[in-house]
PDB file of C-alpha atoms in Angstrom:
ATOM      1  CA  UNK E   1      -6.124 -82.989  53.762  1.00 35.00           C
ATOM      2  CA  UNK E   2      -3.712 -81.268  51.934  1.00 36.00           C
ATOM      3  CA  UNK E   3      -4.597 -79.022  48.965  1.00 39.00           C
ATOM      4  CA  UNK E   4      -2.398 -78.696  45.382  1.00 39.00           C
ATOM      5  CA  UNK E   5      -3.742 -75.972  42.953  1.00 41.00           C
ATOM      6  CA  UNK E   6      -2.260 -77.566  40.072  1.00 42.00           C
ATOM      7  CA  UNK E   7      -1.811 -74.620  37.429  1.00 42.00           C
ATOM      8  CA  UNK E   8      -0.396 -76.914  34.866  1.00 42.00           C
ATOM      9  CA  UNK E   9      -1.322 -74.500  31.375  1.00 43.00           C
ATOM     10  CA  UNK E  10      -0.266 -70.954  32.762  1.00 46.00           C
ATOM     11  CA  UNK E  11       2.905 -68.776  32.031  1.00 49.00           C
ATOM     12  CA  UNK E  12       5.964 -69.118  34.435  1.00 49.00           C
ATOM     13  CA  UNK E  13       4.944 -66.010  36.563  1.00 53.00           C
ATOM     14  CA  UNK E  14       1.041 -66.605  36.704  1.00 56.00           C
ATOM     15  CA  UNK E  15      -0.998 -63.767  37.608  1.00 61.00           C
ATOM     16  CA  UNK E  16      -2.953 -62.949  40.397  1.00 80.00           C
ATOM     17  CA  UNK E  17      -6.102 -64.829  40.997  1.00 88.00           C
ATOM     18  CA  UNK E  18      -8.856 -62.963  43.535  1.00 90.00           C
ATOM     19  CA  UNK E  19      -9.008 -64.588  46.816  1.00 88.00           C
ATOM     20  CA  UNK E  20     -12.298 -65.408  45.938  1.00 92.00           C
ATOM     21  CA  UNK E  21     -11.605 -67.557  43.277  1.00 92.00           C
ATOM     22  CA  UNK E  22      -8.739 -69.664  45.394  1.00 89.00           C
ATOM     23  CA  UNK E  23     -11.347 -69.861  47.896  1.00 90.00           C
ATOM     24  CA  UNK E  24     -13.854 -71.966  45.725  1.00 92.00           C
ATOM     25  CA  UNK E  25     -11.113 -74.226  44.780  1.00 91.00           C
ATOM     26  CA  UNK E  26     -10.408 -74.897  48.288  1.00 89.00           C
ATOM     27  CA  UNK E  27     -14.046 -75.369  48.892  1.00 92.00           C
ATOM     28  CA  UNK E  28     -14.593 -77.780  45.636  1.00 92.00           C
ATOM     29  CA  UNK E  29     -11.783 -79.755  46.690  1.00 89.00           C
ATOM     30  CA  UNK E  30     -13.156 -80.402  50.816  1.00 89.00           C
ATOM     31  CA  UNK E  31     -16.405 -81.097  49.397  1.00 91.00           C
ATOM     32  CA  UNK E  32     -14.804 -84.154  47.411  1.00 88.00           C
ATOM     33  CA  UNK E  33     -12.059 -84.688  50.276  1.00 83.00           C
ATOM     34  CA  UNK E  34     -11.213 -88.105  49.430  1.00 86.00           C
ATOM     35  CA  UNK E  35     -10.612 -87.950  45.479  1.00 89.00           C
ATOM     36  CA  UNK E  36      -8.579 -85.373  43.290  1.00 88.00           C
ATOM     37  CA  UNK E  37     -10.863 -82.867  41.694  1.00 90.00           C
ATOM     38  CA  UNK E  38     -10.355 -80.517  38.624  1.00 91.00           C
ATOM     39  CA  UNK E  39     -11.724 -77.359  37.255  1.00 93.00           C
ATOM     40  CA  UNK E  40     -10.898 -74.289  35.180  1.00 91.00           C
ATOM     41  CA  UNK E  41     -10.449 -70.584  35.916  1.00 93.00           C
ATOM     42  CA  UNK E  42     -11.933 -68.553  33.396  1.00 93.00           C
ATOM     43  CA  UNK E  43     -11.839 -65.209  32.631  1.00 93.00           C
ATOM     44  CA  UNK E  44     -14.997 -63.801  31.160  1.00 93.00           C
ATOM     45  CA  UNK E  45     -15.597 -61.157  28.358  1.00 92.00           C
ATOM     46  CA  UNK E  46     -16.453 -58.727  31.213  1.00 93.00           C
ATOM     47  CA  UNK E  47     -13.182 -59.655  32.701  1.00 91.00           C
ATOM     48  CA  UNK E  48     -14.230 -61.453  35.573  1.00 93.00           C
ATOM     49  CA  UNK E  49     -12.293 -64.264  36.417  1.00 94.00           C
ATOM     50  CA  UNK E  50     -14.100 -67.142  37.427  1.00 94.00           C
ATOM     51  CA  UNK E  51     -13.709 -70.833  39.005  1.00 95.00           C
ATOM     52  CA  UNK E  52     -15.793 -73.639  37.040  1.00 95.00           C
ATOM     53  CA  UNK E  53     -15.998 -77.056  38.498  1.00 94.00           C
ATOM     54  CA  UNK E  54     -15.390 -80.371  36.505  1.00 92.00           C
ATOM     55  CA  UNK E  55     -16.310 -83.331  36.451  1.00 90.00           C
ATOM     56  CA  UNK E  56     -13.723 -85.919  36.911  1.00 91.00           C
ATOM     57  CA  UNK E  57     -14.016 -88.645  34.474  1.00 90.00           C
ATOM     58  CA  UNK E  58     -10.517 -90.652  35.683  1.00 88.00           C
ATOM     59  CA  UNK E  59     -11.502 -93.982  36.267  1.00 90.00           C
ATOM     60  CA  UNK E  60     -10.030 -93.650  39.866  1.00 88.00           C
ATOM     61  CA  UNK E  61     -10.682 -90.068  40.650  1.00 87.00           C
ATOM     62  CA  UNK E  62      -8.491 -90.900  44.180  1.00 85.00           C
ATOM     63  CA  UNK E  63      -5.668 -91.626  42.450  1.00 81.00           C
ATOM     64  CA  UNK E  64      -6.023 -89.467  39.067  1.00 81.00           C
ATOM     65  CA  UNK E  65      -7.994 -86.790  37.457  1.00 83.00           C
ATOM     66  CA  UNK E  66      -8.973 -86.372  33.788  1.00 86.00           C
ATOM     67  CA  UNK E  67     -11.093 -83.441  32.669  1.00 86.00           C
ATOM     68  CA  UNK E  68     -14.481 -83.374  30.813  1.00 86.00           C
ATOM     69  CA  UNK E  69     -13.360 -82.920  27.452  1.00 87.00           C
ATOM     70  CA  UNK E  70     -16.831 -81.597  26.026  1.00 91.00           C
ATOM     71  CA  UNK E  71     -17.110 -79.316  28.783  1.00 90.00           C
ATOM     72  CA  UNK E  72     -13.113 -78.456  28.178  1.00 88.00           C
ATOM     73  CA  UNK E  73     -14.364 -76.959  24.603  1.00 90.00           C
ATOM     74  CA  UNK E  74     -17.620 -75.504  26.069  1.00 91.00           C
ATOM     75  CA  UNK E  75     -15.716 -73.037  28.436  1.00 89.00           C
ATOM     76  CA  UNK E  76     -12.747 -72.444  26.180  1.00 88.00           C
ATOM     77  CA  UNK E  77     -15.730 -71.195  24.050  1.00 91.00           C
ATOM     78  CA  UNK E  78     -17.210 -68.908  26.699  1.00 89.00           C
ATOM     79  CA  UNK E  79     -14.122 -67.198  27.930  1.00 91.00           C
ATOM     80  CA  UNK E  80     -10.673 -67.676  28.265  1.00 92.00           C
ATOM     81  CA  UNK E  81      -8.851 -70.440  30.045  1.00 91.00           C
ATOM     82  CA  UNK E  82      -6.131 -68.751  32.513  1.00 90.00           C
ATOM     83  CA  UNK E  83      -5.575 -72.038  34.321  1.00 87.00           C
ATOM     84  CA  UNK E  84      -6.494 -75.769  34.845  1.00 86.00           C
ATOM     85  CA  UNK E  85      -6.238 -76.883  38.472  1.00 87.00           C
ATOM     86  CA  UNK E  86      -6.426 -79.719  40.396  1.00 85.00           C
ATOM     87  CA  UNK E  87      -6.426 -81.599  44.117  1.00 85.00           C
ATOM     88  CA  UNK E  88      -4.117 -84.292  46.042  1.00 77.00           C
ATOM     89  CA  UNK E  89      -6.099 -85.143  48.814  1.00 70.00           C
ATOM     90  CA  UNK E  90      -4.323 -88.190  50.318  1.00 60.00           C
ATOM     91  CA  UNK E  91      -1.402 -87.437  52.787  1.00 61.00           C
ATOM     92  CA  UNK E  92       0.920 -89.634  50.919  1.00 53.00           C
ATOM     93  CA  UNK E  93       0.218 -87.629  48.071  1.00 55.00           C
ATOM     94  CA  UNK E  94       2.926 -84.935  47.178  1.00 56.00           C
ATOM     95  CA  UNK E  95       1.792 -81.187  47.431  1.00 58.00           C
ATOM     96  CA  UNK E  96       3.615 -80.765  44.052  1.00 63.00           C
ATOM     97  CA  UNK E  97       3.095 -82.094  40.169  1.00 65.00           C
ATOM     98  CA  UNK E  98       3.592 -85.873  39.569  1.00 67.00           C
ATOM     99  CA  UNK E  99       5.319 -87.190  36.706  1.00 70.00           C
ATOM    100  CA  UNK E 100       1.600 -88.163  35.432  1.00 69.00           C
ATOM    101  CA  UNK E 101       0.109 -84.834  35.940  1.00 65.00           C
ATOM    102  CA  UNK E 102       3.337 -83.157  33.949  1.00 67.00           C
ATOM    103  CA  UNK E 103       2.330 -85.934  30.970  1.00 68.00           C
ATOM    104  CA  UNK E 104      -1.291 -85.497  31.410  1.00 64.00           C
ATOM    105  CA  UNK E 105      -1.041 -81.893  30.441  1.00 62.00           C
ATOM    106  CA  UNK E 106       1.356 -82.274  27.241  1.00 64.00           C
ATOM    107  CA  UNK E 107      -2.477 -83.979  25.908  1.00 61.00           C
TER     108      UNK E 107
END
């Protein structure tokens, strides 16, 4: 499996997420091995920054991802989005942003 943490909404020279954090992305994504998955990192009024699963709703979650929309406003509420990220699991699938994922994030 081959993991792509898609940062699609952060500034050209992102900054430095705590290993801890890239950890639990790799972990979400092996947990759901054989479908994308997507989540936010957030950083928190105390300034912690902190990974929050979500749920895919694509209608094929091994081909695409979509995030929860609701739950897109709920933790923009609670803290700060620094990043959206996202999986390729499949082999075939390039460790890089598709044209999809590029237009997906101009919504």
């Amino acid at each position: 499996m081959r993991l792509l943490e898609s940062f699609v909404s952060m500034p050209l020279h992102p900054p430095p997420f705590p290993e801890s954090v890239l950890k639990r992305v790799a972990t979400h994504a092996e947990l759901h091995s054989e479908e994308e998955v997507c989540g936010f990192l957030i950083e928190r009024e105390s300034g912690e920054i902190e990974c929050v699963e979500s749920e895919n709703t694509a209608a094929n979650r091994k081909t695409s991802f979509k995030l929860n929309r609701s739950q897109f406003d709920k933790e923009s509420e609670s803290g700060r989005i620094l990043a959206l990220y996202h999986s390729h699991w499949a082999d075939w699938s390039a460790a890089e942003l598709s044209v999809e994922d590029i237009r997906q994030s101009k919504k």
